Short mmCIF file of C-alpha atoms in Angstrom, two decimals:
data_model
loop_
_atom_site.label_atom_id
_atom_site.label_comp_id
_atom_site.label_asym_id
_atom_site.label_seq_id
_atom_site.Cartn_x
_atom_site.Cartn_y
_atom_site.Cartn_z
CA UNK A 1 -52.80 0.78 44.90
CA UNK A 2 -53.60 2.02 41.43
CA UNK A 3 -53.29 0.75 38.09
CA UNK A 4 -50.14 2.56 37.53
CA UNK A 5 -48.24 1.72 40.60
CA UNK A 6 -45.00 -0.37 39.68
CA UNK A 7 -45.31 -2.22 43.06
CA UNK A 8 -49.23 -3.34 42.75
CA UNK A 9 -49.65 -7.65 42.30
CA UNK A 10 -51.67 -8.67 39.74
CA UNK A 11 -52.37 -12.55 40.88
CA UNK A 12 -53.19 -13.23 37.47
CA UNK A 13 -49.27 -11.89 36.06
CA UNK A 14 -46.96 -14.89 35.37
CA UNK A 15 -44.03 -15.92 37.67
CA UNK A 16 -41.08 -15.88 37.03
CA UNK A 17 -39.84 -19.55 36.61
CA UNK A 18 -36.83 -19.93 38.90
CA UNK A 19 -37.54 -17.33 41.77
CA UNK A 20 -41.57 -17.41 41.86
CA UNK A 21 -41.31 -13.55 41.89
CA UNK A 22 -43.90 -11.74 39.84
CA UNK A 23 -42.52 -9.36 37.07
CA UNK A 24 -43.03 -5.65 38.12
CA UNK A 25 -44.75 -3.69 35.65
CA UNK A 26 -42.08 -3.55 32.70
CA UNK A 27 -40.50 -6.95 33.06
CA UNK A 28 -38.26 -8.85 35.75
CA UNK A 29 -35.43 -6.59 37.92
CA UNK A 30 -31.59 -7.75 36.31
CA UNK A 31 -33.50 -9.74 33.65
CA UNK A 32 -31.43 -10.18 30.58
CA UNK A 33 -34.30 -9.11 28.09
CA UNK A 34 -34.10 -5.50 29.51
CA UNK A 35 -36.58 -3.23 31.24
CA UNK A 36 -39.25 -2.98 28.46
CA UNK A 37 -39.06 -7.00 26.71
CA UNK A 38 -41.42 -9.30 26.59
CA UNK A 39 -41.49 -11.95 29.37
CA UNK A 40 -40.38 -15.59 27.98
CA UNK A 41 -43.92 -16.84 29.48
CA UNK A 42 -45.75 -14.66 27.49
CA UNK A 43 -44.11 -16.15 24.62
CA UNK A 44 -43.18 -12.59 22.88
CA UNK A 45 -40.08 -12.08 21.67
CA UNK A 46 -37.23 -10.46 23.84
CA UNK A 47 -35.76 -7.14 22.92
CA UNK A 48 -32.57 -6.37 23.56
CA UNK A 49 -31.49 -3.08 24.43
CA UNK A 50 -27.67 -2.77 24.62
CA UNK A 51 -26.03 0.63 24.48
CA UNK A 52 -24.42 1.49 21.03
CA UNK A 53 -21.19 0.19 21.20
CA UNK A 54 -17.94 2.80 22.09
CA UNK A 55 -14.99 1.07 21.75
CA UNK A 56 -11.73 2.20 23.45
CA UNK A 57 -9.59 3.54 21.23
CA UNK A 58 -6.40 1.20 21.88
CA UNK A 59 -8.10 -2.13 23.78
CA UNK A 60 -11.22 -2.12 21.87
CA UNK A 61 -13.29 -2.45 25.19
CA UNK A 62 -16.60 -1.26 25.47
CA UNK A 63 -16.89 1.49 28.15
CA UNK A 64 -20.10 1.48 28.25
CA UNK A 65 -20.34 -1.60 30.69
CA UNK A 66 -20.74 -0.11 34.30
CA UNK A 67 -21.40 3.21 33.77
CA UNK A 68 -25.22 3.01 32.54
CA UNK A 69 -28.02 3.11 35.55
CA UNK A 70 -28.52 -0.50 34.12
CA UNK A 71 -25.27 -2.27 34.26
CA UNK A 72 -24.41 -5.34 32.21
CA UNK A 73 -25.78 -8.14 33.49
CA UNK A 74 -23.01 -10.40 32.27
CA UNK A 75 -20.48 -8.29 33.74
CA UNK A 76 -18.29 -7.80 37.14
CA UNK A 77 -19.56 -4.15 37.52
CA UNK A 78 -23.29 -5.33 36.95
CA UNK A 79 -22.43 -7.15 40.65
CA UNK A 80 -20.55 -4.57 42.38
CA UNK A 81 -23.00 -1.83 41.02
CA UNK A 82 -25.57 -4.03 43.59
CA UNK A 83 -27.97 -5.38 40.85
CA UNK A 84 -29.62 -8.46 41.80
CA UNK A 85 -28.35 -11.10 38.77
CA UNK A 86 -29.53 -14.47 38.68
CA UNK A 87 -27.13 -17.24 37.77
CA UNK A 88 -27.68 -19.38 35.13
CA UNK A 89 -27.42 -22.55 37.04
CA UNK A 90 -29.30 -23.38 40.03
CA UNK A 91 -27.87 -23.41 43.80
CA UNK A 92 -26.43 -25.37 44.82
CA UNK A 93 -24.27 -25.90 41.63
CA UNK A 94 -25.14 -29.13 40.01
CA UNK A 95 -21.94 -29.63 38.89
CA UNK A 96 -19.64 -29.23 42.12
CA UNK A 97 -18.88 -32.49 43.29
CA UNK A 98 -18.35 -33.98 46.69
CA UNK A 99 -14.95 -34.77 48.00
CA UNK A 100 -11.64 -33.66 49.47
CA UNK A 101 -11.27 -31.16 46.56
CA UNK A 102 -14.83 -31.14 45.60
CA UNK A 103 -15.03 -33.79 42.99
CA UNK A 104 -17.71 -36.55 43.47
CA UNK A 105 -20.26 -37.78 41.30
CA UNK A 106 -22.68 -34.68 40.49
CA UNK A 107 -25.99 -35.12 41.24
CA UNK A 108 -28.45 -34.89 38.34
CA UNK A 109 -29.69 -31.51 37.37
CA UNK A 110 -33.24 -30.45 39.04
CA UNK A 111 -36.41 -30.73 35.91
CA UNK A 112 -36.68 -27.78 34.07
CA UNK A 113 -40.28 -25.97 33.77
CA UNK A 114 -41.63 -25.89 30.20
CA UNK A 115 -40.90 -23.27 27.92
CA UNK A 116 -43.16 -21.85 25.51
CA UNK A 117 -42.19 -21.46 21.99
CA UNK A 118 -38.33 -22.51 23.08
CA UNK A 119 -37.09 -19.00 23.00
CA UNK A 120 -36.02 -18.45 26.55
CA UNK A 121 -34.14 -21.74 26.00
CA UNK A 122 -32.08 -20.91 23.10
CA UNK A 123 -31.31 -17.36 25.22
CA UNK A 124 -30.20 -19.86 28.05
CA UNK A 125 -28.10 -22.01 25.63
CA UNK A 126 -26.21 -18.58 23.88
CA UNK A 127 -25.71 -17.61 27.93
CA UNK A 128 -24.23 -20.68 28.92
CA UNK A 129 -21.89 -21.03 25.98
CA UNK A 130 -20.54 -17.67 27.10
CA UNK A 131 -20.25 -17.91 30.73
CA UNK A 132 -19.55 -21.65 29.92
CA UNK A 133 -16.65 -20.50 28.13
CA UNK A 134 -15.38 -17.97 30.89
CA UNK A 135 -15.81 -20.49 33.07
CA UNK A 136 -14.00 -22.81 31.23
CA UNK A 137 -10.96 -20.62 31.04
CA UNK A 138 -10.72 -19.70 34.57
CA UNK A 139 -10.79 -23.77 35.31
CA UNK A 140 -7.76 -24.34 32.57
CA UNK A 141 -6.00 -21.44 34.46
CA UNK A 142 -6.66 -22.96 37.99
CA UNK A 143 -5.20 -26.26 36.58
CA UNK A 144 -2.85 -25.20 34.28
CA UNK A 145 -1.14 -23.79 38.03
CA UNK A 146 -1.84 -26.70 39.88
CA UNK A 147 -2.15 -30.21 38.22
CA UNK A 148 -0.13 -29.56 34.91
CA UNK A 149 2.89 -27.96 37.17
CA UNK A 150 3.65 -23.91 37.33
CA UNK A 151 1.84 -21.51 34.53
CA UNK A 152 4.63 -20.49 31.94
CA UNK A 153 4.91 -16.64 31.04
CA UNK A 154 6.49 -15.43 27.63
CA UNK A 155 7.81 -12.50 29.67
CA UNK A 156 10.36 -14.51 31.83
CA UNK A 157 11.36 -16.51 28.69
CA UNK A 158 15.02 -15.64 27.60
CA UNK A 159 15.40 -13.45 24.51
CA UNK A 160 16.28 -15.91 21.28
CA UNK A 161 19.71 -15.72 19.64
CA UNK A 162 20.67 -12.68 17.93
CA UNK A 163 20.97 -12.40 13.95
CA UNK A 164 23.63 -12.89 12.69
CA UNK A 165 25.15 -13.66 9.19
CA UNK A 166 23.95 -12.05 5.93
CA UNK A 167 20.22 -11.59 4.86
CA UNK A 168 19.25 -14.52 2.33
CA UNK A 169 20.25 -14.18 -1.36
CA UNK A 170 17.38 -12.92 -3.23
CA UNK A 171 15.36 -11.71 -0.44
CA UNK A 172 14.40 -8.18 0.05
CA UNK A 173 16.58 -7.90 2.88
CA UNK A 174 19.45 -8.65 0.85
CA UNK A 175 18.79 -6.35 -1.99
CA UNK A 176 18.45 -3.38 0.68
CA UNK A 177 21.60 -4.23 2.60
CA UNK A 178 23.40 -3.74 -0.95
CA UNK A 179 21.76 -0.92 -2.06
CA UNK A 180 20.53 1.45 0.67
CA UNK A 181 24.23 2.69 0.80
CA UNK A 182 23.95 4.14 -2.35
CA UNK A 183 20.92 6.09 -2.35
CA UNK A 184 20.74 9.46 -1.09
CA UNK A 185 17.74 11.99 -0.46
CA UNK A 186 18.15 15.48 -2.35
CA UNK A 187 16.84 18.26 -1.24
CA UNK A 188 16.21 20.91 -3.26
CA UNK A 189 15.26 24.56 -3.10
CA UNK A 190 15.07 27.74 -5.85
CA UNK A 191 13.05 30.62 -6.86
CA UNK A 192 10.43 29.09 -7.36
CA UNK A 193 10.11 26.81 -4.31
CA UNK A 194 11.83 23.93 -2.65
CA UNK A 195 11.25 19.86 -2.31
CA UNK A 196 12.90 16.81 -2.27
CA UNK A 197 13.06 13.75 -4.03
CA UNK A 198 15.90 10.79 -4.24
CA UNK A 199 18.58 9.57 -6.34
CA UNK A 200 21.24 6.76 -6.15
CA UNK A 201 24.98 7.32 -6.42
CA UNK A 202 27.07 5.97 -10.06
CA UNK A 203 30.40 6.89 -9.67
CA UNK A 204 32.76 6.60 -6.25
CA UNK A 205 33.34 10.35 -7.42
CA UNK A 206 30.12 11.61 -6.90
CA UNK A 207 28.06 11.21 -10.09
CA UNK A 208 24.02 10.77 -8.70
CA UNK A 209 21.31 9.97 -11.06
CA UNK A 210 17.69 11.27 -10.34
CA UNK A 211 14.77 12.85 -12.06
CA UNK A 212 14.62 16.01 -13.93
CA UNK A 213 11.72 16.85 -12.14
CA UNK A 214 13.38 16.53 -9.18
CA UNK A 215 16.10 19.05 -9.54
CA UNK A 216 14.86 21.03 -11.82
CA UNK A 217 13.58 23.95 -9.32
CA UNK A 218 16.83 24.16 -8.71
CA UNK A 219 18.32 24.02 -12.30
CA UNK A 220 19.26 27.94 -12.60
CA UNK A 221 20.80 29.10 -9.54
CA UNK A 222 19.08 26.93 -6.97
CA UNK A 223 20.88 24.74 -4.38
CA UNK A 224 20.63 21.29 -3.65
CA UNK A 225 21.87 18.96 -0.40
CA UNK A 226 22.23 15.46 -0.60
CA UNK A 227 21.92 13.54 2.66
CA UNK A 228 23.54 10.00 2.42
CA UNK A 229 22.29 7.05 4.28
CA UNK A 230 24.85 7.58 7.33
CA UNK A 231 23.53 10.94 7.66
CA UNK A 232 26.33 12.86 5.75
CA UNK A 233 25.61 15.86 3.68
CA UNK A 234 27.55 17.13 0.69
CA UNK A 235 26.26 20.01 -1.23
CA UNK A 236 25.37 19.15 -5.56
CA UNK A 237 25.01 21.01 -8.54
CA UNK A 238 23.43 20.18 -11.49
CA UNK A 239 25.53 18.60 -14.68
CA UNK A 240 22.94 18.12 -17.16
CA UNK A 241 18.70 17.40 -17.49
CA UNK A 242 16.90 15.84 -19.73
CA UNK A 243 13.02 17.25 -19.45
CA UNK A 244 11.70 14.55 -22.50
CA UNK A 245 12.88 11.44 -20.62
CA UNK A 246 12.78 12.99 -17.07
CA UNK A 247 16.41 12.02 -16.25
CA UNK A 248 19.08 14.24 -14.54
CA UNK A 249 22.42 13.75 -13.60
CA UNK A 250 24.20 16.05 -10.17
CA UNK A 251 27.41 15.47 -8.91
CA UNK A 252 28.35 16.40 -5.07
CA UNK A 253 31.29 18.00 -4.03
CA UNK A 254 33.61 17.02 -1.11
CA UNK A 255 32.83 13.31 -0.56
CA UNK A 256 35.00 10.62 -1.80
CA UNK A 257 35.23 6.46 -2.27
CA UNK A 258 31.10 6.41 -2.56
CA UNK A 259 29.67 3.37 -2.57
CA UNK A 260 28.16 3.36 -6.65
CA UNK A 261 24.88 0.98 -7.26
CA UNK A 262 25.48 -2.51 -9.63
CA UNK A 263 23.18 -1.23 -13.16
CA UNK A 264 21.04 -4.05 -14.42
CA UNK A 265 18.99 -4.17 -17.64
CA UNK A 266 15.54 -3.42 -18.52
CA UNK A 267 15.19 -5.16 -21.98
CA UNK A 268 14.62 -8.79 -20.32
CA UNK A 269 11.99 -7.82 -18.13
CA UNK A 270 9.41 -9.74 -17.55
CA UNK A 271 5.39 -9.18 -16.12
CA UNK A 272 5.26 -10.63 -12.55
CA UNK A 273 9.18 -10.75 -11.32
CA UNK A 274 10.10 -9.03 -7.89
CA UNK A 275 11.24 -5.49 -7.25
CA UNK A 276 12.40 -3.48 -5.30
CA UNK A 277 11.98 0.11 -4.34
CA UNK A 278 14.32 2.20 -2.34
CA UNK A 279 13.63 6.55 -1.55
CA UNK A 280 12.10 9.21 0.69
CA UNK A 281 8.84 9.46 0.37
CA UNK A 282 7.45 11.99 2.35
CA UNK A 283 10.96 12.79 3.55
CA UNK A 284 11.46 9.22 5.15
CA UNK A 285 14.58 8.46 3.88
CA UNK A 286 15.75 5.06 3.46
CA UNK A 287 12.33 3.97 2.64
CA UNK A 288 12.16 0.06 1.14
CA UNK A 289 8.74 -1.23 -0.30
CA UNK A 290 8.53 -4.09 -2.60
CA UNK A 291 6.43 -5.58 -5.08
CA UNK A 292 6.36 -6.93 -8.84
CA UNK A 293 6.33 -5.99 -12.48
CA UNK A 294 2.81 -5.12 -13.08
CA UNK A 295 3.59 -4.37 -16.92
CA UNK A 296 5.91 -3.31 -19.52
CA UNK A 297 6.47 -0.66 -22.24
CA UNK A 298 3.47 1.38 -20.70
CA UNK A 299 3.51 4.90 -22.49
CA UNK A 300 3.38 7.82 -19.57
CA UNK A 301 4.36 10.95 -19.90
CA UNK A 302 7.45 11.97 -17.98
CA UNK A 303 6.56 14.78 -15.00
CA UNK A 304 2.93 13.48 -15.16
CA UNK A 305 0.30 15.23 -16.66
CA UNK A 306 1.81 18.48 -17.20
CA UNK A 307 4.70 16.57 -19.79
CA UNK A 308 3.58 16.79 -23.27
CA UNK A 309 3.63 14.02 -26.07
CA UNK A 310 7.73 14.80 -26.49
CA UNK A 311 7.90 13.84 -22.94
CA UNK A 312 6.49 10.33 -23.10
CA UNK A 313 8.32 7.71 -21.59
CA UNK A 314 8.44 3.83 -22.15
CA UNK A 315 7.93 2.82 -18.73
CA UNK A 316 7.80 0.12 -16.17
CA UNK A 317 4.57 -0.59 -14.39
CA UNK A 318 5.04 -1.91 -11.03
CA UNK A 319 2.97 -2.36 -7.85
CA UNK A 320 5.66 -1.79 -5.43
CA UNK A 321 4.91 1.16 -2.92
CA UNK A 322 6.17 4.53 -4.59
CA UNK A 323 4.97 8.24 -3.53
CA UNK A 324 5.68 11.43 -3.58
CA UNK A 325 9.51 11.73 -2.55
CA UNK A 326 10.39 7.91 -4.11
CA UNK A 327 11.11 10.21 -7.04
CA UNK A 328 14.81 9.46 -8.75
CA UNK A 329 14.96 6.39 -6.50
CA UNK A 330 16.02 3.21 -7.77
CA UNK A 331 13.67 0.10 -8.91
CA UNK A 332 15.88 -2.78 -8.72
CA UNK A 333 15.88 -6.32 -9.39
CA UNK A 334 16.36 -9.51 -6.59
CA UNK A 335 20.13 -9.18 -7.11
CA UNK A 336 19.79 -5.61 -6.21
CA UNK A 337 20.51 -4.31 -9.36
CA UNK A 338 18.96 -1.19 -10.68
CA UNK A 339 16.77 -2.05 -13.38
CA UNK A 340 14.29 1.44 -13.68
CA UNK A 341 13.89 4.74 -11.91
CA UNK A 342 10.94 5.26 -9.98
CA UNK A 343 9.53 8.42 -11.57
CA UNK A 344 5.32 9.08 -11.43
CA UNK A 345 2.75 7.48 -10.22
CA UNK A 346 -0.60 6.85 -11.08
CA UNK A 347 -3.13 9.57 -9.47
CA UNK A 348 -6.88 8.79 -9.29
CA UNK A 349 -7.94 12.28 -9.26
CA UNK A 350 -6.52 12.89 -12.49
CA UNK A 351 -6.56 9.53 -14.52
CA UNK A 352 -2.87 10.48 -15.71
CA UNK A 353 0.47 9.85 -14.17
CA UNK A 354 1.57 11.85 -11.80
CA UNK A 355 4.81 13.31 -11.62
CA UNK A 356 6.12 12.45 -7.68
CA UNK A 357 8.08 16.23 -7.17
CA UNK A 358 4.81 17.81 -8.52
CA UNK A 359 1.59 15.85 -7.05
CA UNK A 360 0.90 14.54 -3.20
CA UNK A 361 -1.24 11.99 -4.49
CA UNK A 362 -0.85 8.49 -2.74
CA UNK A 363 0.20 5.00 -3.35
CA UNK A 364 -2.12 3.31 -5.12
CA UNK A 365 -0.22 0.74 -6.56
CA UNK A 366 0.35 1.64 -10.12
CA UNK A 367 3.92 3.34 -10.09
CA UNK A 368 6.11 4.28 -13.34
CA UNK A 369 9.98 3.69 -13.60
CA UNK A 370 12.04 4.63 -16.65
CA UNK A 371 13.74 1.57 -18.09
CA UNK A 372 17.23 1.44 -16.89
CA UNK A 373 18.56 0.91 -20.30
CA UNK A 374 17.05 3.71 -21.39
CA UNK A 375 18.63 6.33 -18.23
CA UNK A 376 22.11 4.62 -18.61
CA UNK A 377 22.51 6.19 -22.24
CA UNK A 378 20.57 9.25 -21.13
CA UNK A 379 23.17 9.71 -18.43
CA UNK A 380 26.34 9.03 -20.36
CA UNK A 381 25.70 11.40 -22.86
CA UNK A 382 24.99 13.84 -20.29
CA UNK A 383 28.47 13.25 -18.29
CA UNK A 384 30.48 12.98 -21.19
CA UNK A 385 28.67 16.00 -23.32
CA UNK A 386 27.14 17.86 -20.69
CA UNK A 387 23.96 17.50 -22.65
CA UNK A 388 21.00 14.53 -23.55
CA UNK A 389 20.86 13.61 -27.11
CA UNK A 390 17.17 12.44 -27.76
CA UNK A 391 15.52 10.31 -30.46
CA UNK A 392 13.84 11.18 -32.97
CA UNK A 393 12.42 10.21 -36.62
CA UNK A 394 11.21 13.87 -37.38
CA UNK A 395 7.48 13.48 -37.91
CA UNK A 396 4.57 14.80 -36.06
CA UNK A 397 2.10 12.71 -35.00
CA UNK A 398 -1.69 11.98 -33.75
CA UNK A 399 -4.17 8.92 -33.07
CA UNK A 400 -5.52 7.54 -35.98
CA UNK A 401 -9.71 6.97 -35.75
CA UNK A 402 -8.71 3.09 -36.24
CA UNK A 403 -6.06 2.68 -34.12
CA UNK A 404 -2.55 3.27 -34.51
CA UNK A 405 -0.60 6.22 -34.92
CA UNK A 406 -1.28 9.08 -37.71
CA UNK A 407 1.59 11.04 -38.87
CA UNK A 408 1.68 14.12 -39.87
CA UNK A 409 3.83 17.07 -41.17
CA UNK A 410 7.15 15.49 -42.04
CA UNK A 411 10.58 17.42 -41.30
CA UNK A 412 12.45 18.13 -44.35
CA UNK A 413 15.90 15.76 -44.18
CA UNK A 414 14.35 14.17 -41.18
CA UNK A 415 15.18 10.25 -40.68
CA UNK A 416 10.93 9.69 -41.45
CA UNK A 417 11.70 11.60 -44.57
CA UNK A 418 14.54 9.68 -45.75
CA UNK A 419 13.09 6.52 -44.85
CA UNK A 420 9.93 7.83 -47.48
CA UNK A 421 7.17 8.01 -44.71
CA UNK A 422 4.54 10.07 -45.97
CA UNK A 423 2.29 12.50 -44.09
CA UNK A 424 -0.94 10.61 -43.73
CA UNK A 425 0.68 7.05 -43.01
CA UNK A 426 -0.52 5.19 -40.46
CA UNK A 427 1.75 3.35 -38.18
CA UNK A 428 0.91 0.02 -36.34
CA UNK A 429 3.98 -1.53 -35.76
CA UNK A 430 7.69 -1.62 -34.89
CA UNK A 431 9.17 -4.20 -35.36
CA UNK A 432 7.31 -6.84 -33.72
CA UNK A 433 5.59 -4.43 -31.10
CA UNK A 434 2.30 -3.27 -31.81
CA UNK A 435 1.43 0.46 -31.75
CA UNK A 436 -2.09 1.60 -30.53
CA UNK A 437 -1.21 5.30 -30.13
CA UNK A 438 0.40 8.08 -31.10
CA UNK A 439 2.26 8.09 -27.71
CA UNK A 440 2.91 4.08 -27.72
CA UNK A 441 4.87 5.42 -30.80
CA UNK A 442 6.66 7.95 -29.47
CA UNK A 443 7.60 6.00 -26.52
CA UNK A 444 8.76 3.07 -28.68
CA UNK A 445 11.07 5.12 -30.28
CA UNK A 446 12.49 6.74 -27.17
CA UNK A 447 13.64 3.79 -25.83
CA UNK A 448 15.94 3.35 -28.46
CA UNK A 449 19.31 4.50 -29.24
CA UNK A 450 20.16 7.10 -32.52
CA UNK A 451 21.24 5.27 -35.52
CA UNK A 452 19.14 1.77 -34.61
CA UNK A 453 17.24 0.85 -37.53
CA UNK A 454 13.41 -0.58 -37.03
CA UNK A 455 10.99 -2.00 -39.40
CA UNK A 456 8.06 0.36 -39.47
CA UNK A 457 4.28 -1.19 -40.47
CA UNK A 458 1.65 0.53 -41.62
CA UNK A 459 -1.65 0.13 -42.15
CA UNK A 460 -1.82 -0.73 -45.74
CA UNK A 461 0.59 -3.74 -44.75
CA UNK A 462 3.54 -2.01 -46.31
CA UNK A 463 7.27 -1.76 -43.99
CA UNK A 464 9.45 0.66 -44.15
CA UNK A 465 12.91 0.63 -42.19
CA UNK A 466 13.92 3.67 -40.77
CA UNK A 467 17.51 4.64 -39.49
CA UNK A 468 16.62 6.79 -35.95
CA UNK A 469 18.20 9.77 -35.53
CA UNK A 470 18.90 11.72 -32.61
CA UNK A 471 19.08 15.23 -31.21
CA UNK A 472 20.81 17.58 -28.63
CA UNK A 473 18.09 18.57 -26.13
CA UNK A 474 18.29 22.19 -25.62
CA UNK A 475 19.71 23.42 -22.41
CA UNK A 476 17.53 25.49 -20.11
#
C-alpha cells in the first residue's frame, strides 16, 4: 500500500460513529458533508457541495438531483443510483411499535456517542426535521385513507353553481359590462404609416370620440376601420381634430342603433377615487385595467413630447394600466361614466409624457386623460361647426426665475390686452388655483370655456379679471 492509495487503513483515522467504518481518504462514501468535508470527529466544519441550482422552467424542480456521479443523498434516485445512504435513525426503527398493526410502546432510543463541538448534531437535527417532515406527510396520507375514512380529491368534486345575475354596482365588473359595448378599436393607416388606437361611441348614429393623435395619420386621405366589441367593422372618416387639446371626433358609416357611453364630469374629481380604463393596447381590444386618481390639473402636453406649449393639456393623473393603443379610450368613473380620455403616458426614457400613437413605452403607472369636461365642448363644437374653437387670452408666455408665469408680447385687441395685462406681469394665480409655470397657465386656461371670466394674480398682489376668448383652430 502507499500513502496515496484510497483503500490503505490508517488505525490511527477516526471511525465513523454509527457503522465503525473508517473514512477513506476524502471523507465517508454517501456522507452528507460531500467527498472533500471535514469529518464531524475531527471537529472541522462540513462543506457542502451542492450543484448550482437549475430549476425547471414550469415545476421549479431541480434537475440536477440524479444525474450527477454523486446523487442526492436525500433523494429517491440517490437509492436507485446504488449509493450506500445511511438512515438517520438506527435499525431497527425505534419508533415502530409492537402489535397487530405495529403500535406498542417504543422502546427507548439506543445512547448516542459524543459529539464534538455539536456540529454533526445540529446537521442531524436540520436532517430529521426534513425527512421528519416527509415522513410525517406520507403517515397523514396513510391515515387520512384509512382511519379518517376515504382521501377526498378536488378533481371529483362537482363544479359550483354558475353566475348568474348582474356584476355588483360599483365594481369593476359592472362598469365594464356597461361600457365595453361602446368602445371600439380604430385602426388607422395613411401616407405616412398606419396604427391603431381606441375610441368610444357618442351618438347611436355613429359619432366616436378619440385622440387627434390617433387619427391624425389618417387625417388627409387616409382610411380608418373601426372594429366594435362584437367584432363588427364599419369603415370612418374624420369630422374634425383638434391638435392643441388632442381630441378628434370620426363618424362610421353603415352601422345603426349604437350603443353611446353615459358622459360624466371632470370638475368634481377628487385624488384617490376609482377608475376605470377601457382600450387596445397593443391591439388587445377590449382591454379593462383599473386603478385611482393619482392627481389633478397636471399640465402635459398633448401628443407627448413632440406637442408644444399651445398643446398643453389640463390633465388627469391616474395609476390605472394605460399603454400604447389605450389611446382615445375612455377613463371612467364607478358608475361607468366617462369622466377623461386616456391620452399619454408617462415614459421614463424621456421624463415627458408620452403620446400613446407615437411612443411604445410601457405602463408605468403614471397615465394622462383629458378632463371630460373639457373633450365634451371640444367635441360639440367640432360636430356642430366642423371645427375646435380654442381658448385663449392672447399673450405669450415663459417661466418666471421666481416662480409663476412671465408674460410676454401681448396681442393687440387680445382678451390679456383688454383686461390691461402688461408684458412683463407675472402671473401666480387664477382664481383660487395657484400657477407655478408657464404651462400650469396655459393649461388652466384651456380647460375653460370662451367668454368665462377669471380673476388673474400677479405677483405684485394686484388682480385683474379677464374675459377668455376663444379661437377657430385652423384646419389641416
Amino acid at each position: 500500500m502507499t500513502e496515496n492509495d484510497p483503500s490503505a487503513h490508517d488505525p490511527a483515522a477516526p471511525r465513523h460513529p454509527e457503522t465503525g467504518q473508517q473514512a477513506a481518504q476524502g471523507g465517508w462514501a454517501g456522507s452528507p458533508y460531500g467527498d472533500q468535508a471535514a469529518t464531524p470527529e475531527s471537529g472541522g466544519t462540513p462543506q457542502y457541495s451542492a450543484p448550482e441550482p437549475s430549476y425547471h422552467a414550469v415545476t421549479g424542480a431541480d434537475p440536477s438531483y440524479g444525474t450527477q456521479q454523486t446523487a442526492n443523498p436525500w433523494s429517491a434516485q440517490g437509492a436507485a443510483s446504488g449509493q450506500t445512504q445511511q438512515s438517520v435513525y438506527p435499525n431497527p426503527n425505534p419508533y415502530a411499535q409492537a402489535g397487530p398493526a405495529g403500535y406498542g410502546t417504543p422502546p427507548a432510543p439506543p445512547a448516542q456517542p459524543k459529539r464534538s463541538g455539536g456540529k454533526l448534531l445540529a446537521g442531524v437535527a436540520l436532517v430529521a426535521l426534513l425527512v421528519g417532515g416527509i415522513a410525517g406527510g406520507a403517515v397523514g396520507y396513510l391515515t387520512g385513507g384509512t382511519a379518517n375514512g376515504p382521501v377526498g380529491n378536488a378533481l371529483d368534486a362537482p363544479k359550483p353553481a354558475q353566475q348568474t345575475g348582474n356584476a355588483p354596482a360599483g365594481s369593476v365588473e359592472a362598469v365594464a359590462q356597461k361600457l365595453s359595448p361602446s368602445v371600439v378599436e380604430l385602426q388607422v393607416s395613411g401616407q405616412q404609416g398606419a396604427g391603431e388606437g381606441s375610441g368610444f361611441v357618442i351618438s347611436t348614429d355613429g359619432y366616436i370620440l378619440t385622440n387627434n393623435h390617433v387619427v391624425e395619420v389618417a387625417a388627409n386621405g387616409g382610411q380608418i376601420q373601426a372594429v366594435f366589441q362584437d367584432g363588427k367593422k364599419a369603415a370612418a372618416k374624420v369630422v374634425g381634430r383638434d391638435p392643441t387639446t388632442d381630441i378628434a371626433v370620426v363618424k362610421v358609416s353603415g352601422v345603426n342603433n349604437l350603443t353611446p357611453v353615459e358622459i360624466g364630469r371632470s370638475d368634481d374629481l377628487r385624488v384617490g377615487q376609482s377608475v376605470v380604463a377601457i382600450g387596445s393596447p397593443f391591439e388587445l381590444a377590449g382591454t379593462v385595467t383599473s386603478g385611482i386618481v393619482s392627481s389633478l390639473h397636471r399640465p402635459v402636453r398633448a401628443g407627448g413630447g413632440q406637442g408644444g406649449q399651445e398643446t398643453v393639456m389640463d390633465a388627469v393623473q391616474t395609476d390605472a394600466a394605460i399603454n400604447p393603443g389605450n389611446s382615445g379610450g375612455p377613463l371612467a368613473n364607478m358608475s361607468g361614466q366617462v369622466i377623461g380620455i386616456n391620452s399619454a403616458i408617462y415614459s421614463p426614457q424621456s421624463g415627458q409624457g408620452q403620446g400613446q400613437g407615437g411612443s411604445e413605452s410601457g405602463n408605468v403607472g403614471i397615465g394622462f386623460a383629458i378632463p371630460i369636461d373639457q373633450a365634451r365642448r371640444t367635441a360639440d363644437t367640432i360636430i356642430k361647426t366642423g371645427q375646435a374653437v380654442q381658448t385663449y387670452i392672447g399673450a405669450q408666455v415663459t417661466d418666471a426665475p421666481q416662480g409663476g408665469a412671465k408674460l410676454g408680447a401681448i396681442t393687440p385687441g387680445s382678451p390679456a390686452e383688454k383686461a390691461g395685462l402688461k408684458s412683463g406681469d407675472v402671473v401666480t394665480k387664477i382664481d383660487d388655483r395657484n400657477i407655478d409655470t408657464s404651462d400650469t397657465l396655459v393649461a388652466a386656461i384651456r380647460t375653460r370655456a370662451p367668454d368665462e371670466k377669471a380673476t388673474f394674480t400677479l405677483a405684485d398682489g394686484r388682480t385683474v379679471e379677464v374675459t377668455l376668448g376663444g379661437q377657430p383652430v385652423p384646419a389641416n
